[in-house]
mmCIF file of C-alpha atoms (C1' of nucleotides) in Angstrom:
data_model
loop_
_atom_site.group_PDB
_atom_site.id
_atom_site.type_symbol
_atom_site.label_atom_id
_atom_site.label_comp_id
_atom_site.label_asym_id
_atom_site.label_seq_id
_atom_site.Cartn_x
_atom_site.Cartn_y
_atom_site.Cartn_z
ATOM 1 C CA UNK I 84 28.469 5.737 -13.327
ATOM 2 C CA UNK I 85 28.053 7.087 -16.708
ATOM 3 C CA UNK I 86 25.901 4.066 -17.969
ATOM 4 C CA UNK I 87 24.740 3.390 -14.811
ATOM 5 C CA UNK I 88 23.059 7.239 -15.394
ATOM 6 C CA UNK I 89 22.633 6.035 -18.716
ATOM 7 C CA UNK I 90 20.884 3.376 -18.187
ATOM 8 C CA UNK I 91 18.402 4.586 -15.274
ATOM 9 C CA UNK I 92 17.109 7.240 -17.880
ATOM 10 C CA UNK I 93 16.907 5.001 -21.059
ATOM 11 C CA UNK I 94 14.228 3.015 -20.136
ATOM 12 C CA UNK I 95 13.156 -0.079 -21.917
ATOM 13 C CA UNK I 96 9.176 -0.787 -23.149
ATOM 14 C CA UNK I 97 8.452 -2.843 -20.809
ATOM 15 C CA UNK I 98 9.351 0.209 -17.578
ATOM 16 C CA UNK I 99 7.304 3.013 -19.653
ATOM 17 C CA UNK I 100 4.344 0.614 -19.735
ATOM 18 C CA UNK I 101 4.555 -0.562 -15.669
ATOM 19 C CA UNK I 102 6.019 2.541 -14.069
ATOM 20 C CA UNK I 103 2.488 4.035 -16.550
ATOM 21 C CA UNK I 104 0.521 1.149 -15.308
ATOM 22 C CA UNK I 105 1.656 2.368 -11.679
ATOM 23 C CA UNK I 106 1.852 5.975 -11.879
ATOM 24 C CA UNK I 107 -2.221 5.852 -13.109
ATOM 25 C CA UNK I 108 -3.019 3.241 -10.976
ATOM 26 C CA UNK I 109 -1.716 4.740 -7.856
ATOM 27 C CA UNK I 110 -4.534 7.798 -8.943
ATOM 28 C CA UNK I 111 -7.369 6.515 -9.313
ATOM 29 C CA UNK I 112 -7.303 4.362 -6.291
ATOM 30 C CA UNK I 113 -6.497 8.344 -4.336
ATOM 31 C CA UNK I 114 -9.482 9.720 -5.810
ATOM 32 C CA UNK I 115 -11.266 6.469 -4.836
ATOM 33 C CA UNK I 116 -9.826 6.268 -0.952
ATOM 34 C CA UNK I 117 -9.842 10.197 -0.689
ATOM 35 C CA UNK I 118 -13.752 9.880 -1.353
ATOM 36 C CA UNK I 119 -14.269 7.394 1.407
ATOM 37 C CA UNK I 120 -11.774 9.420 3.904
ATOM 38 C CA UNK I 121 -13.956 11.138 3.235
ATOM 39 C CA UNK I 122 -17.060 9.606 4.940
ATOM 40 C CA UNK I 123 -14.556 8.539 7.505
ATOM 41 C CA UNK I 124 -14.639 5.592 5.831
ATOM 42 C CA UNK I 125 -11.446 3.270 3.818
ATOM 43 C CA UNK I 126 -11.379 1.377 0.735
ATOM 44 C CA UNK I 127 -10.438 -2.742 2.295
ATOM 45 C CA UNK I 128 -14.128 -1.870 4.415
ATOM 46 C CA UNK I 129 -16.436 -1.325 1.816
ATOM 47 C CA UNK I 130 -14.669 -3.632 -0.177
ATOM 48 C CA UNK I 131 -16.049 -6.388 3.103
ATOM 49 C CA UNK I 132 -19.806 -4.741 2.714
ATOM 50 C CA UNK I 133 -19.482 -5.438 -1.716
ATOM 51 C CA UNK I 134 -18.657 -8.673 -1.216
ATOM 52 C CA UNK I 135 -21.192 -9.656 1.453
ATOM 53 C CA UNK I 136 -23.405 -8.481 -0.650
ATOM 54 C CA UNK I 137 -22.069 -10.868 -3.250
ATOM 55 C CA UNK I 138 -22.485 -13.415 -1.872
ATOM 56 C CA UNK I 139 -26.279 -12.907 -0.914
ATOM 57 C CA UNK I 140 -25.528 -11.218 2.302
ATOM 58 C CA UNK I 141 -24.026 -13.666 4.200
ATOM 59 C CA UNK I 142 -20.169 -14.994 3.888
ATOM 60 C CA UNK I 143 -16.864 -16.227 6.290
ATOM 61 C CA UNK I 144 -14.156 -14.331 7.077
ATOM 62 C CA UNK I 145 -11.680 -16.886 4.879
ATOM 63 C CA UNK I 146 -14.695 -17.156 1.520
ATOM 64 C CA UNK I 147 -13.741 -12.296 2.062
ATOM 65 C CA UNK I 148 -9.655 -13.661 2.493
ATOM 66 C CA UNK I 149 -9.419 -15.295 -0.651
ATOM 67 C CA UNK I 150 -12.036 -13.063 -2.471
ATOM 68 C CA UNK I 151 -9.712 -9.403 -2.197
ATOM 69 C CA UNK I 152 -6.640 -11.015 -1.881
ATOM 70 C CA UNK I 153 -6.005 -10.235 1.912
ATOM 71 C CA UNK I 154 -5.050 -11.967 4.743
ATOM 72 C CA UNK I 155 -7.664 -13.481 7.468
ATOM 73 C CA UNK I 156 -5.719 -11.484 9.954
ATOM 74 C CA UNK I 157 -6.552 -8.224 8.089
ATOM 75 C CA UNK I 158 -9.696 -10.178 7.416
ATOM 76 C CA UNK I 159 -10.518 -10.224 11.216
ATOM 77 C CA UNK I 160 -9.113 -6.681 11.768
ATOM 78 C CA UNK I 161 -10.987 -5.393 8.732
ATOM 79 C CA UNK I 162 -14.400 -6.334 10.377
ATOM 80 C CA UNK I 163 -14.187 -4.821 13.753
ATOM 81 C CA UNK I 164 -14.287 -1.523 13.329
ATOM 82 C CA UNK I 165 -17.533 -2.981 10.520
ATOM 83 C CA UNK I 166 -19.350 -4.827 13.950
ATOM 84 C CA UNK I 167 -18.377 -2.017 15.982
ATOM 85 C CA UNK I 168 -20.000 0.856 13.698
ATOM 86 C CA UNK I 169 -22.706 -1.806 13.047
ATOM 87 C CA UNK I 170 -22.641 -2.834 9.288
ATOM 88 C CA UNK I 171 -22.378 -6.552 10.044
ATOM 89 C CA UNK I 172 -22.720 -8.725 11.810
ATOM 90 C CA UNK I 173 -21.094 -11.795 13.681
ATOM 91 C CA UNK I 174 -22.626 -14.509 14.633
ATOM 92 C CA UNK I 175 -20.835 -18.008 15.755
ATOM 93 C CA UNK I 176 -21.664 -21.258 12.839
ATOM 94 C CA UNK I 177 -24.657 -23.876 13.645
ATOM 95 C CA UNK I 178 -23.147 -26.851 12.198
ATOM 96 C CA UNK I 179 -19.375 -26.150 12.560
ATOM 97 C CA UNK I 180 -17.926 -24.169 15.531
ATOM 98 C CA UNK I 181 -15.390 -22.746 14.215
ATOM 99 C CA UNK I 182 -16.543 -21.206 11.495
ATOM 100 C CA UNK I 183 -18.098 -17.624 12.104
ATOM 101 C CA UNK I 184 -20.941 -16.078 9.972
ATOM 102 C CA UNK I 185 -20.232 -12.887 8.662
ATOM 103 C CA UNK I 186 -23.783 -10.380 7.435
ATOM 104 C CA UNK I 187 -24.244 -7.533 6.245
ATOM 105 C CA UNK I 188 -27.024 -5.301 8.411
ATOM 106 C CA UNK I 189 -28.980 -3.147 6.918
ATOM 107 C CA UNK I 190 -27.787 0.057 7.433
ATOM 108 C CA UNK I 191 -25.048 -1.636 5.842
ATOM 109 C CA UNK I 192 -26.524 -2.088 3.067
ATOM 110 C CA UNK I 193 -28.294 1.150 3.038
ATOM 111 C CA UNK I 194 -24.260 2.827 3.080
ATOM 112 C CA UNK I 195 -23.484 1.055 0.336
ATOM 113 C CA UNK I 196 -26.694 2.032 -1.537
ATOM 114 C CA UNK I 197 -25.428 6.066 -0.266
ATOM 115 C CA UNK I 198 -22.027 6.285 -1.885
ATOM 116 C CA UNK I 199 -21.097 3.218 -4.218
ATOM 117 C CA UNK I 200 -23.008 5.265 -6.967
ATOM 118 C CA UNK I 201 -20.622 8.023 -6.465
ATOM 119 C CA UNK I 202 -17.149 6.692 -6.044
ATOM 120 C CA UNK I 203 -17.892 4.883 -8.767
ATOM 121 C CA UNK I 204 -19.141 8.098 -10.858
ATOM 122 C CA UNK I 205 -16.048 10.145 -8.621
ATOM 123 C CA UNK I 206 -13.863 7.541 -10.367
ATOM 124 C CA UNK I 207 -15.280 7.745 -14.223
ATOM 125 C CA UNK I 208 -14.861 10.932 -13.858
ATOM 126 C CA UNK I 209 -11.125 10.996 -13.894
ATOM 127 C CA UNK I 210 -11.589 8.928 -16.337
ATOM 128 C CA UNK I 211 -12.790 10.824 -18.538
ATOM 129 C CA UNK I 212 -10.048 11.549 -20.742
ATOM 130 C CA UNK I 213 -10.767 8.253 -22.667
ATOM 131 C CA UNK I 214 -13.429 7.884 -25.122
ATOM 132 C CA UNK I 215 -15.626 4.720 -24.161
ATOM 133 C CA UNK I 216 -14.362 3.055 -27.298
ATOM 134 C CA UNK I 217 -10.259 3.845 -25.669
ATOM 135 C CA UNK I 218 -11.876 1.792 -22.071
ATOM 136 C CA UNK I 219 -13.240 -0.653 -24.711
ATOM 137 C CA UNK I 220 -9.536 -0.951 -25.870
ATOM 138 C CA UNK I 221 -8.211 -1.253 -22.690
ATOM 139 C CA UNK I 222 -10.027 -2.869 -21.181
ATOM 140 C CA UNK I 223 -8.344 -5.607 -23.656
ATOM 141 C CA UNK I 224 -5.464 -5.430 -23.067
ATOM 142 C CA UNK I 225 -6.211 -5.783 -19.157
ATOM 143 C CA UNK I 226 -7.525 -8.376 -19.502
ATOM 144 C CA UNK I 227 -4.901 -9.696 -22.165
ATOM 145 C CA UNK I 228 -1.797 -8.560 -19.352
ATOM 146 C CA UNK I 229 -4.255 -10.665 -16.590
ATOM 147 C CA UNK I 230 -2.815 -13.657 -19.050
ATOM 148 C CA UNK I 231 -1.027 -15.680 -17.415
ATOM 149 C CA UNK F 288 -31.508 -5.822 -1.515
ATOM 150 C CA UNK F 289 -31.908 -7.874 -4.058
ATOM 151 C CA UNK F 290 -31.588 -3.701 -6.663
ATOM 152 C CA UNK F 291 -28.563 -3.932 -3.858
ATOM 153 C CA UNK F 292 -27.138 -7.327 -5.339
ATOM 154 C CA UNK F 293 -27.770 -6.936 -8.757
ATOM 155 C CA UNK F 294 -26.526 -2.949 -8.674
ATOM 156 C CA UNK F 295 -22.453 -4.323 -7.181
ATOM 157 C CA UNK F 296 -22.403 -7.540 -10.018
ATOM 158 C CA UNK F 297 -24.125 -5.388 -12.688
ATOM 159 C CA UNK F 298 -19.820 -3.208 -13.520
ATOM 160 C CA UNK F 299 -20.019 -0.477 -15.556
ATOM 161 C CA UNK F 300 -17.540 0.054 -18.206
ATOM 162 C CA UNK F 301 -15.823 2.576 -16.228
ATOM 163 C CA UNK F 302 -15.111 0.637 -12.971
ATOM 164 C CA UNK F 303 -14.256 -2.525 -14.984
ATOM 165 C CA UNK F 304 -11.296 -0.600 -16.347
ATOM 166 C CA UNK F 305 -11.030 0.554 -12.274
ATOM 167 C CA UNK F 306 -10.729 -2.924 -11.127
ATOM 168 C CA UNK F 307 -8.851 -3.968 -14.477
ATOM 169 C CA UNK F 308 -6.101 -2.058 -13.952
ATOM 170 C CA UNK F 309 -5.802 -2.197 -10.216
ATOM 171 C CA UNK F 310 -5.395 -5.907 -10.361
ATOM 172 C CA UNK F 311 -3.181 -6.358 -13.697
ATOM 173 C CA UNK F 312 -0.770 -3.233 -11.424
ATOM 174 C CA UNK F 313 -0.821 -5.070 -8.481
ATOM 175 C CA UNK F 314 0.415 -8.806 -10.005
ATOM 176 C CA UNK F 315 2.766 -6.313 -11.521
ATOM 177 C CA UNK F 316 4.198 -4.718 -9.245
ATOM 178 C CA UNK F 317 3.947 -8.173 -6.936
ATOM 179 C CA UNK F 318 6.727 -9.376 -8.750
ATOM 180 C CA UNK F 319 8.812 -6.355 -8.911
ATOM 181 C CA UNK F 320 7.814 -6.048 -4.909
ATOM 182 C CA UNK F 321 9.139 -10.296 -4.327
ATOM 183 C CA UNK F 322 11.978 -9.876 -6.585
ATOM 184 C CA UNK F 323 13.685 -7.190 -4.029
ATOM 185 C CA UNK F 324 12.060 -9.323 -1.864
ATOM 186 C CA UNK F 325 14.494 -12.718 -2.223
ATOM 187 C CA UNK F 326 17.115 -9.188 -2.202
ATOM 188 C CA UNK F 327 16.895 -8.514 1.088
ATOM 189 C CA UNK F 328 15.541 -5.056 -0.164
ATOM 190 C CA UNK F 329 12.534 -3.610 -0.584
ATOM 191 C CA UNK F 330 10.876 -1.354 -3.850
ATOM 192 C CA UNK F 331 10.533 1.998 -2.281
ATOM 193 C CA UNK F 332 14.674 1.922 -1.275
ATOM 194 C CA UNK F 333 15.590 1.281 -4.759
ATOM 195 C CA UNK F 334 13.704 4.344 -6.625
ATOM 196 C CA UNK F 335 15.896 6.307 -3.849
ATOM 197 C CA UNK F 336 18.958 5.285 -5.485
ATOM 198 C CA UNK F 337 17.406 5.188 -8.822
ATOM 199 C CA UNK F 338 16.700 8.173 -8.344
ATOM 200 C CA UNK F 339 19.476 10.060 -6.987
ATOM 201 C CA UNK F 340 21.327 8.312 -9.573
ATOM 202 C CA UNK F 341 19.391 10.461 -12.220
ATOM 203 C CA UNK F 342 19.853 13.044 -10.685
ATOM 204 C CA UNK F 343 23.762 12.841 -10.888
ATOM 205 C CA UNK F 344 24.580 11.126 -7.986
ATOM 206 C CA UNK F 345 23.276 13.714 -5.444
ATOM 207 C CA UNK F 346 20.814 14.956 -4.305
ATOM 208 C CA UNK F 347 18.445 16.614 -1.001
ATOM 209 C CA UNK F 348 15.513 14.325 0.348
ATOM 210 C CA UNK F 349 13.019 16.876 -0.364
ATOM 211 C CA UNK F 350 14.237 16.872 -3.499
ATOM 212 C CA UNK F 351 13.187 13.250 -3.056
ATOM 213 C CA UNK F 352 10.157 13.353 -1.655
ATOM 214 C CA UNK F 353 8.321 15.355 -4.489
ATOM 215 C CA UNK F 354 10.294 13.209 -7.514
ATOM 216 C CA UNK F 355 9.520 9.411 -5.434
ATOM 217 C CA UNK F 356 6.200 10.709 -4.172
ATOM 218 C CA UNK F 357 6.153 10.093 -0.569
ATOM 219 C CA UNK F 358 5.724 12.585 2.478
ATOM 220 C CA UNK F 359 9.475 14.171 3.673
ATOM 221 C CA UNK F 360 8.833 11.530 6.284
ATOM 222 C CA UNK F 361 8.890 8.878 4.521
ATOM 223 C CA UNK F 362 12.075 9.737 2.569
ATOM 224 C CA UNK F 363 14.354 10.366 6.695
ATOM 225 C CA UNK F 364 12.831 6.214 7.144
ATOM 226 C CA UNK F 365 13.864 4.896 4.162
ATOM 227 C CA UNK F 366 17.392 7.088 4.235
ATOM 228 C CA UNK F 367 18.484 5.405 8.082
ATOM 229 C CA UNK F 368 19.202 1.797 6.566
ATOM 230 C CA UNK F 369 20.069 2.988 3.344
ATOM 231 C CA UNK F 370 23.022 5.058 4.772
ATOM 232 C CA UNK F 371 22.997 1.971 7.519
ATOM 233 C CA UNK F 372 24.035 -0.374 4.537
ATOM 234 C CA UNK F 373 26.146 1.636 3.671
ATOM 235 C CA UNK F 374 24.425 2.347 -0.108
ATOM 236 C CA UNK F 375 24.133 6.636 0.388
ATOM 237 C CA UNK F 376 25.943 8.428 2.536
ATOM 238 C CA UNK F 377 24.307 11.772 4.634
ATOM 239 C CA UNK F 378 26.413 15.220 5.240
ATOM 240 C CA UNK F 379 25.295 18.902 5.622
ATOM 241 C CA UNK F 380 25.491 20.959 2.752
ATOM 242 C CA UNK F 381 27.811 23.841 3.099
ATOM 243 C CA UNK F 382 25.665 26.588 2.037
ATOM 244 C CA UNK F 383 22.074 26.546 3.516
ATOM 245 C CA UNK F 384 22.380 24.685 6.889
ATOM 246 C CA UNK F 385 18.515 23.087 6.637
ATOM 247 C CA UNK F 386 19.275 21.550 4.112
ATOM 248 C CA UNK F 387 21.478 17.622 3.693
ATOM 249 C CA UNK F 388 22.381 16.127 0.921
ATOM 250 C CA UNK F 389 22.140 12.485 -0.109
ATOM 251 C CA UNK F 390 24.533 11.407 -1.685
ATOM 252 C CA UNK F 391 25.377 7.753 -3.836
ATOM 253 C CA UNK F 392 28.092 5.232 -3.078
ATOM 254 C CA UNK F 393 29.442 2.891 -5.048
ATOM 255 C CA UNK F 394 27.833 0.343 -3.335
ATOM 256 C CA UNK F 395 24.772 1.662 -4.259
ATOM 257 C CA UNK F 396 25.097 1.540 -7.070
ATOM 258 C CA UNK F 397 26.732 -2.037 -8.039
ATOM 259 C CA UNK F 398 23.587 -2.842 -5.997
ATOM 260 C CA UNK F 399 21.897 -0.975 -8.674
ATOM 261 C CA UNK F 400 23.909 -2.603 -11.424
ATOM 262 C CA UNK F 401 24.062 -5.663 -10.696
ATOM 263 C CA UNK F 402 19.743 -5.807 -9.127
ATOM 264 C CA UNK F 403 18.467 -3.440 -11.768
ATOM 265 C CA UNK F 404 19.188 -5.577 -15.358
ATOM 266 C CA UNK F 405 17.190 -8.590 -13.554
ATOM 267 C CA UNK F 406 14.260 -6.913 -11.828
ATOM 268 C CA UNK F 407 13.267 -4.993 -15.549
ATOM 269 C CA UNK F 408 13.710 -8.943 -17.396
ATOM 270 C CA UNK F 409 11.759 -10.542 -14.416
ATOM 271 C CA UNK F 410 8.398 -7.431 -15.056
ATOM 272 C CA UNK F 411 8.544 -7.764 -18.255
ATOM 273 C CA UNK F 412 8.526 -11.376 -18.621
ATOM 274 C CA UNK F 413 5.079 -11.116 -16.851
ATOM 275 C CA UNK F 414 4.316 -9.067 -19.610
ATOM 276 C CA UNK F 415 4.900 -11.100 -21.882
ATOM 277 C CA UNK F 416 1.371 -12.036 -23.081
ATOM 278 C CA UNK F 417 0.978 -8.443 -24.581
ATOM 279 C CA UNK F 418 2.831 -8.041 -28.193
ATOM 280 C CA UNK F 419 4.875 -5.438 -29.287
ATOM 281 C CA UNK F 420 2.211 -3.190 -30.490
ATOM 282 C CA UNK F 421 0.304 -3.681 -27.450
ATOM 283 C CA UNK F 422 2.337 -2.316 -25.215
ATOM 284 C CA UNK F 423 2.424 -0.060 -27.678
ATOM 285 C CA UNK F 424 -0.507 0.914 -27.662
ATOM 286 C CA UNK F 425 -1.857 0.197 -23.382
ATOM 287 C CA UNK F 426 0.925 3.095 -23.077
ATOM 288 C CA UNK F 427 -1.352 5.942 -25.362
ATOM 289 C CA UNK F 428 -4.351 4.483 -23.658
ATOM 290 C CA UNK F 429 -2.051 5.355 -20.446
ATOM 291 C CA UNK F 430 -0.704 8.413 -21.066
ATOM 292 C CA UNK F 431 -4.573 9.932 -23.044
ATOM 293 C CA UNK F 432 -6.021 8.361 -18.987
ATOM 294 C CA UNK F 433 -3.098 10.227 -17.357
ATOM 295 C CA UNK F 434 -3.528 13.780 -18.864
ATOM 296 C CA UNK F 435 -6.156 15.322 -16.495
ATOM 297 C "C1'" DA A 104 -12.116 -44.941 19.573
ATOM 298 C "C1'" DT A 105 -8.294 -41.920 19.519
ATOM 299 C "C1'" DT A 106 -5.227 -39.845 17.951
ATOM 300 C "C1'" DA A 107 -2.612 -36.834 14.015
ATOM 301 C "C1'" DT A 108 -3.730 -33.235 10.971
ATOM 302 C "C1'" DT A 109 -6.882 -29.777 8.664
ATOM 303 C "C1'" DT A 110 -8.965 -25.860 8.844
ATOM 304 C "C1'" DA A 111 -11.069 -22.050 10.964
ATOM 305 C "C1'" DG A 112 -10.187 -17.265 13.243
ATOM 306 C "C1'" DT A 113 -7.635 -14.603 16.872
ATOM 307 C "C1'" DT A 114 -4.323 -12.857 18.970
ATOM 308 C "C1'" DA A 115 0.944 -10.501 18.547
ATOM 309 C "C1'" DA A 116 4.339 -8.397 16.420
ATOM 310 C "C1'" DG A 117 6.244 -5.926 12.793
ATOM 311 C "C1'" DG A 118 6.754 -3.310 7.994
ATOM 312 C "C1'" DG A 119 5.676 0.862 5.482
ATOM 313 C "C1'" DC A 120 4.013 4.228 5.622
ATOM 314 C "C1'" DT A 121 1.066 8.594 6.501
ATOM 315 C "C1'" DT A 122 -0.186 13.258 9.526
ATOM 316 C "C1'" DA A 123 0.555 16.414 13.408
ATOM 317 C "C1'" DA A 124 3.782 18.520 16.546
ATOM 318 C "C1'" DC A 125 8.660 19.372 16.926
ATOM 319 C "C1'" DT A 126 13.508 21.481 16.086
ATOM 320 C "C1'" DA A 127 17.039 24.016 13.305
ATOM 321 C "C1'" DA A 128 18.532 27.277 9.861
ATOM 322 C "C1'" DT A 129 17.497 31.094 6.385
ATOM 323 C "C1'" DT A 130 15.322 34.994 4.228
ATOM 324 C "C1'" DG A 131 12.185 39.391 4.271
ATOM 325 C "C1'" DG A 132 9.586 42.594 6.461
ATOM 326 C "C1'" DA A 133 9.616 46.356 9.389
ATOM 327 C "C1'" DT T 113 18.121 45.680 12.345
ATOM 328 C "C1'" DC T 114 15.693 41.725 14.785
ATOM 329 C "C1'" DC T 115 11.818 39.817 14.206
ATOM 330 C "C1'" DA T 116 8.127 36.572 12.328
ATOM 331 C "C1'" DA T 117 7.350 33.180 8.812
ATOM 332 C "C1'" DT T 118 8.767 30.286 5.196
ATOM 333 C "C1'" DT T 119 10.901 25.975 4.836
ATOM 334 C "C1'" DA T 120 14.402 21.301 6.138
ATOM 335 C "C1'" DG T 121 14.139 17.531 8.544
ATOM 336 C "C1'" DT T 122 13.357 14.582 12.043
ATOM 337 C "C1'" DT T 123 10.304 12.938 16.217
ATOM 338 C "C1'" DA T 124 6.067 10.132 17.507
ATOM 339 C "C1'" DA T 125 1.736 9.009 17.137
ATOM 340 C "C1'" DG T 126 -1.104 6.445 14.570
ATOM 341 C "C1'" DC T 127 -3.326 3.028 10.963
ATOM 342 C "C1'" DC T 128 -3.322 -1.471 7.506
ATOM 343 C "C1'" DC T 129 -1.771 -4.223 6.025
ATOM 344 C "C1'" DT T 130 2.305 -8.607 6.145
ATOM 345 C "C1'" DT T 131 3.800 -12.923 9.099
ATOM 346 C "C1'" DA T 132 4.011 -16.016 12.668
ATOM 347 C "C1'" DA T 133 2.583 -18.858 16.683
ATOM 348 C "C1'" DC T 134 -1.926 -19.752 18.814
ATOM 349 C "C1'" DT T 135 -6.459 -21.958 19.967
ATOM 350 C "C1'" DA T 136 -10.703 -24.108 18.983
ATOM 351 C "C1'" DA T 137 -12.747 -27.767 16.583
ATOM 352 C "C1'" DA T 138 -13.690 -30.043 12.395
ATOM 353 C "C1'" DT T 139 -11.560 -34.720 10.185
ATOM 354 C "C1'" DA T 140 -8.938 -38.268 9.005
ATOM 355 C "C1'" DA T 141 -6.014 -42.531 9.651
ATOM 356 C "C1'" DT T 142 -5.132 -46.473 11.994
#
DNA sequence: ATTATTTAGTTAAGGGCTTAACTAATTGGA
DNA sequence: TCCAATTAGTTAAGCCCTTAACTAAATAAT
């Protein structure tokens, strides 16, 4: 009991880093999500539109799932409101009947043009406690952390 | 169109850091959640138990909500299975009838003792691409990032 | 050529969180 | 003292994601 209470208090370095990562990231994600929410949108739908643009305006749902790191059923669910709002269009693939070609509309592109810069700005502001060299250092450490 | 495509590709430093934080954190959280899932548990319930221990074995739901950073209704939902599994116990506060005193049971304490060390170990392993001095540096940067 | 396997996408069910609305108990001000 | 306001917790509804099960189309194997 006493030992357990002490154990949960005395965190080793790895755990301290882990909890700091979780907290810092949650705060930044929150800034971003709040921004999208204020526009009646959400981050997941925006990531879909961004990924379509990265591919040149057209993509398959299965590719979206891989790129964004969510399941295929989730992509289906995300595409429904995007289509209803006119930000994307579906079409069946001419050669392969299993596939659905997703295309971003001009409305979808406008949405990104009008909102991405401000969203980036909000996130950047939240990071303004760090100098540029510190951001670079942080990026380097995070990339090294990711090298399995 | 062309400019937009370029815009979504050319990320400024702040955005690079943001996306790296999100990705690295998601991978670590995943390791932790997978561990708890393999034991038929989940991270949120464990955090509750840990927080009760930090308070000395007894706490109020509203305090849990503040400490863990979730809503009060969510605490209610999290406590139900914890009570059903015998990891916590509820009792009404003797002085203030609105309050419910939550107490961790010995089973709950055993659960932590038997699993927290291995969970920490799994997370630490995932971080083994970083040297100790790099972990310290990372921690320092994350803490500076958090200073609003 | 026909059938089995694989691939793409959707539908269904459920988990985990949120906000909004509610009940019950306590506190505080006229 | 009594009623309004606050506080604690729960219930209800809904969002967003997951896994499992399904349909349809294409590919591959005998």
